[in-house]
Tab-separated table of C-alpha atoms and ligand atoms in Angstrom:
chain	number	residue	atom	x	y	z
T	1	UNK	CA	39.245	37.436	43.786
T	2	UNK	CA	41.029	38.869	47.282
T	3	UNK	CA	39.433	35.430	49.401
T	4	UNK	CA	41.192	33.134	46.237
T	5	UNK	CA	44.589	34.755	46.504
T	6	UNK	CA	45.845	32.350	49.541
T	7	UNK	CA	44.354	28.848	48.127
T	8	UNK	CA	47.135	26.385	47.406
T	9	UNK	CA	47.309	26.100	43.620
T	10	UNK	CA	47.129	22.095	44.547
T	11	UNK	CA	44.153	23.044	46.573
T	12	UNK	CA	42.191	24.835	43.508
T	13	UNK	CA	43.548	21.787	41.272
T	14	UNK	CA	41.308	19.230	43.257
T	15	UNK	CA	38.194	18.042	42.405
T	16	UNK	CA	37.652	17.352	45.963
T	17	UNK	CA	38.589	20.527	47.228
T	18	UNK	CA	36.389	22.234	44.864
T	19	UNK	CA	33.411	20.377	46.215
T	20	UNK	CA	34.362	20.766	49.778
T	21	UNK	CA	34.511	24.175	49.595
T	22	UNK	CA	31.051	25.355	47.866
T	23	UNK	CA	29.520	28.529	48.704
T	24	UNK	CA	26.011	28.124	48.980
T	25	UNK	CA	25.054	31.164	52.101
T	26	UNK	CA	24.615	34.631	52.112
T	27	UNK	CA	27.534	34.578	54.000
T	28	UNK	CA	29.798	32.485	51.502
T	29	UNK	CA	29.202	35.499	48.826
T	30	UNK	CA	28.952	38.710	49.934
T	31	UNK	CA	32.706	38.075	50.239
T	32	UNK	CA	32.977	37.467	46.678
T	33	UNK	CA	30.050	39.750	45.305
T	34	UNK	CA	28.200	42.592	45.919
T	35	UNK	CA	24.513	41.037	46.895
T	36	UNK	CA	21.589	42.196	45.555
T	37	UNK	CA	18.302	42.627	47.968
T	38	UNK	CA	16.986	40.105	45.586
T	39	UNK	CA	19.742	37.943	45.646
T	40	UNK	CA	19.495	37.749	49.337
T	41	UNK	CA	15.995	37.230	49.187
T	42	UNK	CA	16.214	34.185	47.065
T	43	UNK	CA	19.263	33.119	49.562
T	44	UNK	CA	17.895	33.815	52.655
T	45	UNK	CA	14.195	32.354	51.703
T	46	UNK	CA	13.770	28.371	52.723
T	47	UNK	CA	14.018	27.579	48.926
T	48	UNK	CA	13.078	24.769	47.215
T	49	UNK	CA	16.234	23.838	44.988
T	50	UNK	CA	19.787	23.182	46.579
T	51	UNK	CA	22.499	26.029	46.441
T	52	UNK	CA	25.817	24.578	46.220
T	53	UNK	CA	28.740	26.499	43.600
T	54	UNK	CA	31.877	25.836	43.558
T	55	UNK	CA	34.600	28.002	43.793
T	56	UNK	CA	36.165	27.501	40.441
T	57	UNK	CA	32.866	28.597	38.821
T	58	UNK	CA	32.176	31.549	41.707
T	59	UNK	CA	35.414	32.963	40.264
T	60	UNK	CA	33.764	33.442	37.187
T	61	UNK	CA	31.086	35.757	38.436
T	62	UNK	CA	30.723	39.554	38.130
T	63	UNK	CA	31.144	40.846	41.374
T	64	UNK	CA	29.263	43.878	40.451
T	65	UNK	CA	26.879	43.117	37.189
T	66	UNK	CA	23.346	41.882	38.167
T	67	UNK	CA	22.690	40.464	35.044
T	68	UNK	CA	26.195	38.539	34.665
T	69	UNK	CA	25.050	35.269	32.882
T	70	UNK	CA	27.785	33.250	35.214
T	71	UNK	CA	25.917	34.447	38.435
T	72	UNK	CA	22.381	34.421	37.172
T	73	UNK	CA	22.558	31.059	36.358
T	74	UNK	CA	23.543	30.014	39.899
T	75	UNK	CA	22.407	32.107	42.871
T	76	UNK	CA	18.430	32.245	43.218
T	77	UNK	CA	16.191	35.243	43.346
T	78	UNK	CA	13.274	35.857	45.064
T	79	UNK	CA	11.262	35.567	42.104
T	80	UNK	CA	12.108	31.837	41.571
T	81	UNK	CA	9.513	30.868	44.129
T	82	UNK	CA	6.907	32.413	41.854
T	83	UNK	CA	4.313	30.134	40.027
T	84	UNK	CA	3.435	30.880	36.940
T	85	UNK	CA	0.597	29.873	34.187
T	86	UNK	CA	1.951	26.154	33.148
T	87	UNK	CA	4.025	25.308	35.444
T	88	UNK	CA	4.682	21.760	36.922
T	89	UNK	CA	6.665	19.872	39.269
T	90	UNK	CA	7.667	16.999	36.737
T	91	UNK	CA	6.670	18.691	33.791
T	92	UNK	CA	8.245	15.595	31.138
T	93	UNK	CA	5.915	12.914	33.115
T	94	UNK	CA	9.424	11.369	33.980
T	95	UNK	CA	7.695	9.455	36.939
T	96	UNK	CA	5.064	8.516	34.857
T	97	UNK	CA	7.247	6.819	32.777
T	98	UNK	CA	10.032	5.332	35.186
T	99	UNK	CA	9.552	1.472	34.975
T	100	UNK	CA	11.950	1.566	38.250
T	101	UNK	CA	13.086	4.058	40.029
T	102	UNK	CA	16.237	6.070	38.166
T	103	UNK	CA	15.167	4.369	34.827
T	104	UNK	CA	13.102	6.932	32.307
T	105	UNK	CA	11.727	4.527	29.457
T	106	UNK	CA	9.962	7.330	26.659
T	107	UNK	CA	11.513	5.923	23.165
T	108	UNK	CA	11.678	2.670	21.841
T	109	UNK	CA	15.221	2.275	21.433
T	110	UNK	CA	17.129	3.937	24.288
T	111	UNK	CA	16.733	5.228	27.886
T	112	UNK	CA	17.312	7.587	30.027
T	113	UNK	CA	19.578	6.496	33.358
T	114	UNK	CA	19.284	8.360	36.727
T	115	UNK	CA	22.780	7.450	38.692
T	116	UNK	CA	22.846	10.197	41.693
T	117	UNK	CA	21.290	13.128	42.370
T	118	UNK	CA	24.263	15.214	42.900
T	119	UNK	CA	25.967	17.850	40.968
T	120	UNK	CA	28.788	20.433	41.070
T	121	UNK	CA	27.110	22.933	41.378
T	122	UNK	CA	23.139	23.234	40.888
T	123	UNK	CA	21.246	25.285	37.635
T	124	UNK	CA	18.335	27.382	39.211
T	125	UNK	CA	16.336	26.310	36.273
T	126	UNK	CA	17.467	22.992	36.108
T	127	UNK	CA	14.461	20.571	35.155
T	128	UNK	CA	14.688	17.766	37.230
T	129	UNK	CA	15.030	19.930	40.624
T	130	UNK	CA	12.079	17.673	42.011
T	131	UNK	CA	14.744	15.418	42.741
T	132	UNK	CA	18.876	17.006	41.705
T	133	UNK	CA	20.042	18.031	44.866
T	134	UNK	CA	17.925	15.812	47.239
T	135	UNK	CA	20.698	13.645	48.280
T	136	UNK	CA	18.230	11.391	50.113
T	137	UNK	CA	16.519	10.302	46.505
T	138	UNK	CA	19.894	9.606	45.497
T	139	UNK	CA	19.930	5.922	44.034
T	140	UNK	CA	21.691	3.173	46.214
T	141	UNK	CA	23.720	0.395	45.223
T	142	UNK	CA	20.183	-1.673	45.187
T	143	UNK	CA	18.468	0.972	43.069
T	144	UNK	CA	21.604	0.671	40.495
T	145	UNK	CA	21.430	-3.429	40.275
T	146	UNK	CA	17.661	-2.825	39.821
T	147	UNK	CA	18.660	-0.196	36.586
T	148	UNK	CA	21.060	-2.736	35.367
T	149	UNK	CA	18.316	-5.451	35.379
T	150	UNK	CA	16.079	-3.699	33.597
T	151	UNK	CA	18.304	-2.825	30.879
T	152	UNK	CA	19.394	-6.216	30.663
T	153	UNK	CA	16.009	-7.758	30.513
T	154	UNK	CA	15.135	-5.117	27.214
T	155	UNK	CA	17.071	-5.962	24.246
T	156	UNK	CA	15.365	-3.327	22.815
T	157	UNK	CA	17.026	-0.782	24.387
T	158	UNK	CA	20.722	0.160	22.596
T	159	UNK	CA	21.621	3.698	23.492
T	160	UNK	CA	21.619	4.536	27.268
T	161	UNK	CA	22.093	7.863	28.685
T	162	UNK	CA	23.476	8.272	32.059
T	163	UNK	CA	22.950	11.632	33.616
T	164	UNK	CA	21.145	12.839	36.885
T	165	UNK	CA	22.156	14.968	38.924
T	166	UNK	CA	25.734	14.548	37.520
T	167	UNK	CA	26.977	11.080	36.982
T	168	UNK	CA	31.129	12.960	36.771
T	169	UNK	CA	30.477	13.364	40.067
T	170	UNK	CA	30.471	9.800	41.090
T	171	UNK	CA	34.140	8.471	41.970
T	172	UNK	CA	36.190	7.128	39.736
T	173	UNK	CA	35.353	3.223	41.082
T	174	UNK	CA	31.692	3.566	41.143
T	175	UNK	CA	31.779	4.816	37.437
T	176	UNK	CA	34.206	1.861	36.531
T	177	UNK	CA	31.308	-0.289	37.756
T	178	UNK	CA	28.765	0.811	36.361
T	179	UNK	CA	30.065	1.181	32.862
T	180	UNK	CA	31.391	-2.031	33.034
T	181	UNK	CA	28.144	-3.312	34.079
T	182	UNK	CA	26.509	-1.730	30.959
T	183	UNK	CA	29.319	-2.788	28.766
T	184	UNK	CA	28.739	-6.237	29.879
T	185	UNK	CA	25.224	-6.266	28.220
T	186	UNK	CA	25.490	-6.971	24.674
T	187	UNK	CA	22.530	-5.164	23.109
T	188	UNK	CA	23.721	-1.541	24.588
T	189	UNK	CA	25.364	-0.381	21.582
T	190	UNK	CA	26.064	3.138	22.649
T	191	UNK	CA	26.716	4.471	25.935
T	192	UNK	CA	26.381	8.416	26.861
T	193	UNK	CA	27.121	10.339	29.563
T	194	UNK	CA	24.992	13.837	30.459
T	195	UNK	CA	27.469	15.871	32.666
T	196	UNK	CA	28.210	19.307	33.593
T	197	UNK	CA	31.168	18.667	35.336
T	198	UNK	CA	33.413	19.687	32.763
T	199	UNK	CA	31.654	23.515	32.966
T	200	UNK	CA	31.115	23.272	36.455
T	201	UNK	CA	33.998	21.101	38.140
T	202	UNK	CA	37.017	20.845	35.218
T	203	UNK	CA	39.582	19.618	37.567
T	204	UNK	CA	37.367	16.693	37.704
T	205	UNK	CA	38.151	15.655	34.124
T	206	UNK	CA	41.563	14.181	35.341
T	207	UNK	CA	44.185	12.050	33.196
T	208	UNK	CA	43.091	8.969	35.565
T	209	UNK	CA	39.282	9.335	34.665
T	210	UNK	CA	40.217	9.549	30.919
T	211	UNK	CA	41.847	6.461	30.734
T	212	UNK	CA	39.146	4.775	32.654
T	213	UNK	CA	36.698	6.288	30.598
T	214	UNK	CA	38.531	5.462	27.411
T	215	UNK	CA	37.980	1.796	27.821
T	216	UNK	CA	34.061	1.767	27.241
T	217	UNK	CA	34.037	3.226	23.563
T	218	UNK	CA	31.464	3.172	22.014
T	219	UNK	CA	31.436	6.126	24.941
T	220	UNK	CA	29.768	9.905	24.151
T	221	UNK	CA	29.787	12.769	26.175
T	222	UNK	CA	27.151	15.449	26.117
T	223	UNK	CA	28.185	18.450	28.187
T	224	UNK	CA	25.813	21.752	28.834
T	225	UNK	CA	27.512	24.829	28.824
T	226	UNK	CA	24.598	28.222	27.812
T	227	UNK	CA	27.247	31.060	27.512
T	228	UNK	CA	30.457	31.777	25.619
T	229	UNK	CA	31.900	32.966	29.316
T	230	UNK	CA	32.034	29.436	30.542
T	231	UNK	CA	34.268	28.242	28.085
T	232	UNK	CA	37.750	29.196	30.223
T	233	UNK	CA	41.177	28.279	29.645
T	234	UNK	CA	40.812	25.509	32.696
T	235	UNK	CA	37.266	23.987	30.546
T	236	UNK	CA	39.747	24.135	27.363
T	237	UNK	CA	42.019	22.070	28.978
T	238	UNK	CA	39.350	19.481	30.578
T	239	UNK	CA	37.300	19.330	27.079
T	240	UNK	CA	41.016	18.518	24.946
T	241	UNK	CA	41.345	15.461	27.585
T	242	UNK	CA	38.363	13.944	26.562
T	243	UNK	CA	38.531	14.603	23.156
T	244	UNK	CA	41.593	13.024	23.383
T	245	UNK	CA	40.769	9.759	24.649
T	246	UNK	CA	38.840	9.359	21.600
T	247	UNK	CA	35.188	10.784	22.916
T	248	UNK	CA	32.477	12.260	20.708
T	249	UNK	CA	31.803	15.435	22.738
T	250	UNK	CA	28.060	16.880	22.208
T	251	UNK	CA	26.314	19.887	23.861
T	252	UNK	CA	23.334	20.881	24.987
T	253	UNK	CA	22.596	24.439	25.928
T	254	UNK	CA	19.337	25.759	27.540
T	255	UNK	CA	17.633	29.255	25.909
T	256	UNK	CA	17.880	31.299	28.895
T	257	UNK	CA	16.112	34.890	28.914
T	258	UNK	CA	18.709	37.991	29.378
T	259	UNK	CA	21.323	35.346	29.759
T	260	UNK	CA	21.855	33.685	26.282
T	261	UNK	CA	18.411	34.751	24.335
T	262	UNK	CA	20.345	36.870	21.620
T	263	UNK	CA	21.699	35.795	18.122
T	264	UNK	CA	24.959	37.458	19.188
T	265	UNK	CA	25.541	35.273	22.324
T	266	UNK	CA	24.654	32.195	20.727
T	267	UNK	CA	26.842	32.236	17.849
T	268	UNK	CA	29.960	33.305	20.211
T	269	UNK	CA	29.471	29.956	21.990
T	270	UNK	CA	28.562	27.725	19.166
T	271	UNK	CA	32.036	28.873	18.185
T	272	UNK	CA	33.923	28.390	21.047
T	273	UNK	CA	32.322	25.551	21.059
T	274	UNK	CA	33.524	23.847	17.917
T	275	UNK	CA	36.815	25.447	18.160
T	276	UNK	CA	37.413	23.058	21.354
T	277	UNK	CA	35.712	19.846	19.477
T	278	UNK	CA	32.376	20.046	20.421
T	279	UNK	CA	29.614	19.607	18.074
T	280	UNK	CA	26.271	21.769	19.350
T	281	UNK	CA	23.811	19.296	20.019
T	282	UNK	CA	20.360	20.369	21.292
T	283	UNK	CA	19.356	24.066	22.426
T	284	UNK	CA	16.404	23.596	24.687
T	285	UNK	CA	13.285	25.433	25.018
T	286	UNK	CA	13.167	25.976	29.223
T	287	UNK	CA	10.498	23.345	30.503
T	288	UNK	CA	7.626	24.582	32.291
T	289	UNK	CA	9.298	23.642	35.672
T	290	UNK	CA	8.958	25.149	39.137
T	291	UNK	CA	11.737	27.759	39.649
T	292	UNK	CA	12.268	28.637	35.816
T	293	UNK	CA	9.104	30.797	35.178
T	294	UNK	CA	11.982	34.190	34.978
T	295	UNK	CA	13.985	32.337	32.732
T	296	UNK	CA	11.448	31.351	29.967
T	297	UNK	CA	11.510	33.221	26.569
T	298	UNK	CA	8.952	32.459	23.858
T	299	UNK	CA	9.617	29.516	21.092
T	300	UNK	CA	9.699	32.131	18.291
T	301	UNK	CA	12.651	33.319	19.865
T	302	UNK	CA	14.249	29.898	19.442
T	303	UNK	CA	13.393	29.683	16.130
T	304	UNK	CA	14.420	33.287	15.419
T	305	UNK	CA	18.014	32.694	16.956
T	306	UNK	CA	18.119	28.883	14.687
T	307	UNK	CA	17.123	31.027	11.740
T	308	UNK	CA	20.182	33.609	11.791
T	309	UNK	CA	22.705	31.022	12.727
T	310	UNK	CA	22.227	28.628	9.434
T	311	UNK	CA	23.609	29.947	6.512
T	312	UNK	CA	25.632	32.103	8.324
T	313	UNK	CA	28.100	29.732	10.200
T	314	UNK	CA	29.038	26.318	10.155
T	315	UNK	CA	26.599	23.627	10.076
T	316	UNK	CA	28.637	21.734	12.393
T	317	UNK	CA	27.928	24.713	14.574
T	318	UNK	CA	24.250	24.485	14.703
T	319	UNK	CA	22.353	22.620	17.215
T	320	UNK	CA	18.289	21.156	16.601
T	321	UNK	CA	16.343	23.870	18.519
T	322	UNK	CA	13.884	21.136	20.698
T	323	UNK	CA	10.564	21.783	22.708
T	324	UNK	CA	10.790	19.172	25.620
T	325	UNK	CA	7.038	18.107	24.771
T	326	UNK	CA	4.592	18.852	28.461
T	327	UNK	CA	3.730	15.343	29.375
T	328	UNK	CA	6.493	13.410	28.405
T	329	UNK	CA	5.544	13.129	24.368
T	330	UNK	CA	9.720	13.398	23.888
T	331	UNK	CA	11.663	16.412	22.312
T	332	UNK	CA	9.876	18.184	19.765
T	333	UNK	CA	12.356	19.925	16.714
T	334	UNK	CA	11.389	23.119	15.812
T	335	UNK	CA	13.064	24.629	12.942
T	336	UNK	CA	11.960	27.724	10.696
T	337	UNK	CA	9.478	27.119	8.091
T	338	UNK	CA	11.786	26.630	4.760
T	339	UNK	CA	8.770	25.287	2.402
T	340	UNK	CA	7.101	28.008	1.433
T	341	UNK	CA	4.624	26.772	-1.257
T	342	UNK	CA	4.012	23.734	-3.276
T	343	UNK	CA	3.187	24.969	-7.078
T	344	UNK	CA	1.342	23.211	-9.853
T	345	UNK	CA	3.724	21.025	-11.519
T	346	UNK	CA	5.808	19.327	-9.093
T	347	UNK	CA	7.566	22.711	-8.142
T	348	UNK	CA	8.796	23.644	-4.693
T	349	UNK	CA	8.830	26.882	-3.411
T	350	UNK	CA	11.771	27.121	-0.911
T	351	UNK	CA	13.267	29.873	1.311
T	352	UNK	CA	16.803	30.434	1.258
T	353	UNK	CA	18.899	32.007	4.375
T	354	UNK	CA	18.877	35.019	3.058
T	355	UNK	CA	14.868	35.136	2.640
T	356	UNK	CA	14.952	34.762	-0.960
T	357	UNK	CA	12.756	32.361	-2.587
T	358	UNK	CA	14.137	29.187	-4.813
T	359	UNK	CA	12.472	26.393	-6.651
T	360	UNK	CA	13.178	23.067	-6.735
T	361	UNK	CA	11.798	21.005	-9.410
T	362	UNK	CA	10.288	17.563	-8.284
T	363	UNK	CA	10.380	14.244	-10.246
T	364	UNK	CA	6.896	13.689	-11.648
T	365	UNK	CA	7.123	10.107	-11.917
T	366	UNK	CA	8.677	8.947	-8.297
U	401	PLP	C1	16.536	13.322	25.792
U	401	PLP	C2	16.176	11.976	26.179
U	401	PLP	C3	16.738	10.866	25.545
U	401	PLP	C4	17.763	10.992	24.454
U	401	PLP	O1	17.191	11.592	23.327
U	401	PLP	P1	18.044	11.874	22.007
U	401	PLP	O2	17.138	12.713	21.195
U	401	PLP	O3	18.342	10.544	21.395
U	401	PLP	O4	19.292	12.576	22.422
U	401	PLP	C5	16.312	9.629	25.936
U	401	PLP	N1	15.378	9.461	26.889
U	401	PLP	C6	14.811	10.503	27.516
U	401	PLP	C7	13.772	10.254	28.548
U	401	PLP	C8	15.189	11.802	27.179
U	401	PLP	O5	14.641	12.836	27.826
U	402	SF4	S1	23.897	20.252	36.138
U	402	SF4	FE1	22.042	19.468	35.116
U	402	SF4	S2	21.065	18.156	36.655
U	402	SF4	FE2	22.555	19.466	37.728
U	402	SF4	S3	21.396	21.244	38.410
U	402	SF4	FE3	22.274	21.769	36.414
U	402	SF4	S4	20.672	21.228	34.954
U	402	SF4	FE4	20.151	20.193	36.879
């Protein structure tokens, strides 16, 4: 890209470069790509969510192709502004069930642990945009002590999951605190970190946070990453580093309409996926949130896409299809019926990848 050519590969290399220079104006991209009227409509219009991409991932946009699933994912049209049947600011009740502020408590056994409201660059469908991108909501050092509290006061709680916004884009010290802070609280078992840096941001995932990350095992990493185009030689590189120090990498991938809602496109990044030692995790049903409504597909599609993946690749390869349930009920699995009949006798009907039918023979007497 001609306005890349001149960047000081030392430049590109830094995280804090990167972030510095995000385009987020009409300006910023028409030097990069050729704008659609809709694309400047979405830019130009006051709109609700933050703009902010950063260079590295810019790169990785068709300069010419509308419907490239890089671009689409990260410059608004004017159609996001459009309401549509369903839709809701806080569609998982996450306020509703915030005991203090940053803290989501929906399960018994683990929580959910709002650090900043900043990311690398910001998902026009992402689901939490009544905050992400607000940096005045972003917690303070206060908010953080009042987090830590709370976890400490609920020995109940022994998985936490810190995401956001983007908790990779904290600095290197404030993550040192607060993991040590967690770490320091004896019924937190497991500790996992929600982050699209590594997509978004790679030179981010530096030797130096490694090794500071390294020392707070039992330590997971869920990234998000929706198309097989994301997964670049620079995201190799970042995802091998944290394998490396010893960190379960998970993903989480968001069904997307005309970006990832095909069979084809799914299976291409589940394998890229596991081919750089990360295990598919959860594919998400969109949430009925403001700013999504052009990027919902049905559930059957899900299902249909879940359905032609097992059996045919690696179950290692396969994430749980889940329904985020309206209201804040928790993620729902939906998976394609497999039990077709029960027949006299204790015998099972069941319905094998390829559609044929088997039967499984029940105990009588258990
Ligand atoms: C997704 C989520 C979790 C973690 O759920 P898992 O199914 O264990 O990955 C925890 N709390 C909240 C509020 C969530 O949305
Ligand atoms: S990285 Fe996550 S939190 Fe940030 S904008 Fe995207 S979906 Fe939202």
């Amino acid at each position: 890209m001609m306005k890349w050519t001149e960047v000081a590969p030392q430049n590109w290399q830094n995280w804090h470069w990167q972030l510095k220079n995000r385009l987020n104006s009409i300006e910023d991209l028409e030097d990069i790509i050729q704008l659609s009227p809709e694309e400047r409509e979405g830019l130009g219009a006051p709109h609700h969510f933050r703009v902010d991409i950063t260079p590295y991932f810019a790169q990785l946009m068709d300069p010419t192709d509308l419907n490239c699933p890089i671009r689409r994912q990260v410059i608004p049209l004017g159609r996001e502004l459009q309401p549509f049947e369903g839709m809701m600011a806080d569609s998982l009740a996450e306020e509703a069930q915030s005991p203090v502020p940053g803290i989501v408590h929906r399960y018994p056994d683990r929580v959910l642990m709002l650090v900043t409201t900043h990311c690398a660059s910001y998902c026009r469908y992402c689901t939490r945009s009544r905050i992400v991108g607000d940096f005045q909501a972003t917690p303070s050092l206060n908010d953080l002590a009042a987090q830590i509290d709370y976890l400490r006061q609920h020995p109940e709680i022994r998985d936490v999951l810190i995401s956001g916004g983007d908790p990779l884009t904290l600095s290197d010290v404030t993550l040192g605190h607060l993991l040590k802070a967690l770490r320091g609280i004896e019924h937190i078992e497991i500790v996992r970190i929600g982050s699209r840096v590594p997509i978004f941001l790679p030179q981010r995932i530096t030797p130096e946070l490694c090794q500071l990350l390294r020392q707070f095992h039992p330590l997971w990493i869920n990234i998000h990453t929706n198309h097989p185009r994301e997964i670049t030689d620079e995201v190799a590189v970042a995802l091998a580093r944290l394998a490396d120090a010893g960190i379960p990498l998970g993903n989480q991938t968001v069904l997307l309409a005309n970006i990832n809602d095909s069979v084809e496109v799914q299976r291409q990044l589940v394998h890229n996926l596991v081919k750089h030692r990360v295990r598919p995790y959860y594919l998400y049903q969109c949430d009925l949130v403001a700013g999504a409504g052009h990027f919902r597909t049905t559930i059957a599609k899900g299902v249909e896409i879940i359905s032609k993946l097992q059996g045919y690749t690696s179950g290692y390869a396969i994430p749980k299809y889940v329904v985020d349930a309206p209201g804040g009920g928790g993620k729902v699995v939906v998976a394609p019926q497999t039990i077709l009949a029960q027949r006299p006798n204790h015998r099972i009907v069941l319905k094998t990848y390829t559609g044929e039918t088997a039967i499984y023979q029940e105990p009588a007497d258990y």
